[in-house]
Short mmCIF file of C-alpha atoms in Angstrom, two decimals:
data_model
loop_
_atom_site.label_atom_id
_atom_site.label_comp_id
_atom_site.label_asym_id
_atom_site.label_seq_id
_atom_site.Cartn_x
_atom_site.Cartn_y
_atom_site.Cartn_z
CA UNK A 1 187.26 48.16 -169.22
CA UNK A 2 186.03 48.44 -172.70
CA UNK A 3 182.62 49.66 -171.49
CA UNK A 4 184.26 52.58 -169.64
CA UNK A 5 186.45 53.38 -172.51
CA UNK A 6 183.61 53.64 -174.89
CA UNK A 7 181.86 55.98 -172.21
CA UNK A 8 184.94 58.08 -172.20
CA UNK A 9 185.84 57.35 -168.63
CA UNK A 10 189.47 56.79 -169.06
CA UNK A 11 190.19 56.89 -165.27
CA UNK A 12 187.86 54.11 -164.45
CA UNK A 13 188.94 51.94 -167.50
CA UNK A 14 192.47 52.36 -166.29
CA UNK A 15 191.74 51.39 -162.70
CA UNK A 16 189.62 48.36 -163.76
CA UNK A 17 192.40 47.19 -166.03
CA UNK A 18 195.04 47.49 -163.55
CA UNK A 19 193.03 44.80 -161.67
CA UNK A 20 192.88 42.27 -164.44
CA UNK A 21 195.26 39.47 -165.09
CA UNK A 22 197.80 40.51 -167.94
CA UNK A 23 197.66 38.78 -171.26
CA UNK A 24 200.85 37.07 -170.60
CA UNK A 25 199.41 35.71 -167.27
CA UNK A 26 196.46 34.59 -168.97
CA UNK A 27 198.48 32.90 -171.86
CA UNK A 28 200.89 31.03 -169.31
CA UNK A 29 197.81 30.08 -167.12
CA UNK A 30 195.53 28.84 -169.77
CA UNK A 31 197.96 27.83 -172.49
CA UNK A 32 196.88 28.08 -176.07
CA UNK A 33 193.34 29.35 -175.86
CA UNK A 34 193.84 32.53 -177.89
CA UNK A 35 190.33 33.94 -177.58
CA UNK A 36 190.90 34.47 -173.99
CA UNK A 37 194.06 36.15 -173.71
CA UNK A 38 193.90 38.10 -177.02
CA UNK A 39 191.01 40.03 -175.35
CA UNK A 40 193.47 41.16 -172.59
CA UNK A 41 195.99 42.06 -175.24
CA UNK A 42 193.33 44.13 -177.19
CA UNK A 43 192.06 45.75 -174.01
CA UNK A 44 195.69 46.90 -173.35
CA UNK A 45 196.18 48.21 -176.84
CA UNK A 46 192.80 50.05 -176.82
CA UNK A 47 193.65 51.47 -173.39
CA UNK A 48 197.09 52.75 -174.83
CA UNK A 49 195.27 54.36 -177.70
CA UNK A 50 192.70 56.12 -175.15
CA UNK A 51 195.57 57.37 -173.31
CA UNK A 52 197.11 58.71 -176.59
CA UNK A 53 200.20 56.55 -175.99
CA UNK A 54 200.65 55.76 -179.68
CA UNK A 55 204.20 54.49 -179.49
CA UNK A 56 202.99 52.08 -176.99
CA UNK A 57 199.98 51.22 -179.39
CA UNK A 58 202.40 50.21 -182.12
CA UNK A 59 204.66 48.31 -179.81
CA UNK A 60 201.83 46.49 -178.10
CA UNK A 61 200.36 45.63 -181.61
CA UNK A 62 203.62 44.36 -182.98
CA UNK A 63 204.03 42.14 -179.98
CA UNK A 64 200.31 40.93 -180.42
CA UNK A 65 200.89 40.24 -184.05
CA UNK A 66 204.20 38.35 -183.19
CA UNK A 67 202.26 36.14 -180.68
CA UNK A 68 199.35 35.46 -182.93
CA UNK A 69 201.79 34.38 -185.87
CA UNK A 70 203.67 32.17 -183.33
CA UNK A 71 200.52 30.28 -182.42
CA UNK A 72 199.42 30.22 -186.09
CA UNK A 73 196.23 31.97 -184.88
CA UNK A 74 195.22 34.49 -187.66
CA UNK A 75 191.52 35.21 -186.60
CA UNK A 76 192.42 38.39 -184.91
CA UNK A 77 195.24 39.74 -187.07
CA UNK A 78 192.98 42.23 -188.77
CA UNK A 79 192.10 43.58 -185.23
CA UNK A 80 195.72 43.95 -184.41
CA UNK A 81 196.54 45.71 -187.56
CA UNK A 82 193.59 48.05 -187.26
CA UNK A 83 194.68 49.20 -184.02
CA UNK A 84 198.40 49.62 -185.16
CA UNK A 85 197.19 51.57 -188.22
CA UNK A 86 195.36 53.80 -185.89
CA UNK A 87 198.59 54.29 -183.79
CA UNK A 88 200.56 55.05 -186.83
CA UNK A 89 197.70 57.51 -188.04
CA UNK A 90 197.76 59.43 -184.91
CA UNK A 91 201.59 59.84 -185.01
CA UNK A 92 201.27 61.24 -188.59
CA UNK A 93 203.02 58.29 -190.25
CA UNK A 94 200.36 58.34 -192.94
CA UNK A 95 201.97 56.13 -195.37
CA UNK A 96 202.73 53.51 -192.77
CA UNK A 97 199.26 53.60 -191.50
CA UNK A 98 197.96 53.31 -195.13
CA UNK A 99 200.02 50.01 -195.59
CA UNK A 100 198.98 48.49 -192.47
CA UNK A 101 195.13 49.36 -192.77
CA UNK A 102 195.35 47.78 -196.40
CA UNK A 103 196.84 44.64 -194.83
CA UNK A 104 194.21 44.74 -192.07
CA UNK A 105 191.47 44.96 -194.84
CA UNK A 106 192.82 42.07 -196.65
CA UNK A 107 192.91 39.87 -193.47
CA UNK A 108 189.30 40.95 -192.61
CA UNK A 109 188.09 40.12 -196.01
CA UNK A 110 189.90 36.75 -196.04
CA UNK A 111 188.19 35.82 -192.69
CA UNK A 112 184.77 37.47 -193.85
CA UNK A 113 184.89 39.68 -190.87
CA UNK A 114 182.03 42.16 -191.79
CA UNK A 115 181.84 43.40 -188.22
CA UNK A 116 185.41 44.94 -188.59
CA UNK A 117 185.39 45.79 -192.39
CA UNK A 118 183.42 49.09 -191.92
CA UNK A 119 185.83 50.33 -189.46
CA UNK A 120 188.67 49.45 -191.51
CA UNK A 121 187.18 50.95 -194.45
CA UNK A 122 186.28 54.28 -192.51
CA UNK A 123 189.81 54.51 -191.27
CA UNK A 124 191.32 53.88 -194.75
CA UNK A 125 189.03 56.71 -196.03
CA UNK A 126 190.51 59.23 -193.42
CA UNK A 127 193.97 58.22 -194.45
CA UNK A 128 193.18 58.58 -198.18
CA UNK A 129 191.81 62.04 -197.40
CA UNK A 130 195.13 63.02 -195.80
CA UNK A 131 196.94 61.68 -198.75
CA UNK A 132 194.92 63.68 -201.03
CA UNK A 133 192.96 60.86 -202.58
CA UNK A 134 189.46 62.36 -202.32
CA UNK A 135 187.73 59.83 -204.90
CA UNK A 136 189.16 56.95 -203.15
CA UNK A 137 188.24 58.21 -199.69
CA UNK A 138 184.61 58.77 -200.95
CA UNK A 139 184.50 55.17 -202.30
CA UNK A 140 186.02 53.90 -198.86
CA UNK A 141 183.27 55.92 -196.85
CA UNK A 142 180.59 54.61 -199.06
CA UNK A 143 181.82 51.02 -198.48
CA UNK A 144 181.89 51.63 -194.84
CA UNK A 145 178.51 52.94 -194.84
CA UNK A 146 176.86 50.22 -196.83
CA UNK A 147 178.82 47.46 -194.70
CA UNK A 148 177.56 49.26 -191.47
CA UNK A 149 173.89 49.42 -192.77
CA UNK A 150 174.21 45.70 -193.74
CA UNK A 151 175.19 44.96 -190.11
CA UNK A 152 172.41 47.01 -188.53
CA UNK A 153 169.83 45.32 -191.11
CA UNK A 154 170.78 41.77 -189.70
CA UNK A 155 170.83 42.97 -186.14
CA UNK A 156 167.66 43.29 -184.07
CA UNK A 157 166.63 46.86 -183.84
CA UNK A 158 166.81 46.94 -180.15
CA UNK A 159 170.49 46.69 -180.20
CA UNK A 160 170.88 49.40 -182.61
CA UNK A 161 171.27 52.19 -180.22
CA UNK A 162 173.69 50.44 -177.98
CA UNK A 163 175.82 49.18 -180.93
CA UNK A 164 176.03 53.01 -182.22
CA UNK A 165 176.36 54.64 -178.71
CA UNK A 166 179.52 56.67 -178.46
CA UNK A 167 180.72 55.78 -182.08
CA UNK A 168 180.81 59.17 -183.83
CA UNK A 169 182.46 57.32 -186.83
CA UNK A 170 179.58 55.17 -187.28
CA UNK A 171 176.97 57.75 -186.77
CA UNK A 172 178.72 60.01 -189.31
CA UNK A 173 178.71 57.34 -191.96
CA UNK A 174 175.17 56.74 -191.54
CA UNK A 175 174.35 60.48 -191.62
CA UNK A 176 176.48 61.03 -194.79
CA UNK A 177 174.41 58.61 -197.18
#
């Protein structure tokens, strides 16, 4: 499903997703193995984001956040917050998006999730631009670019193209510096 989403094939992504067990089913079947059923939750949120159903993104993210808190499983909290911030941002709720993405950054930094920090910084930069904070936005874009380059430096070069495929934000960050 995620591959089809990255390729922009929403119809196939939706069709395939409909054939997967739900996160709730996985959670009930597998019990407390969060990495398995959180993947299903994230797919559902990402699909809602691709479908431009931003209210649904926020609701699903709030549900996922509550579930992760209930199981005291904080590893994926920054991802949920990032997705929620995207939903808020797309609905024009800029101040709320700013608060949520700042929280996502704190969580990602706490977990040392470099993989997500560049995405978070890039979204924060867009939000800061909308709020008129150009210097803060520039600093965040620079931070995102540095983090992204660091990831690429530590990744075998044969994976660079597939990592960057379809990610216009990543390509933009690399071109700006």
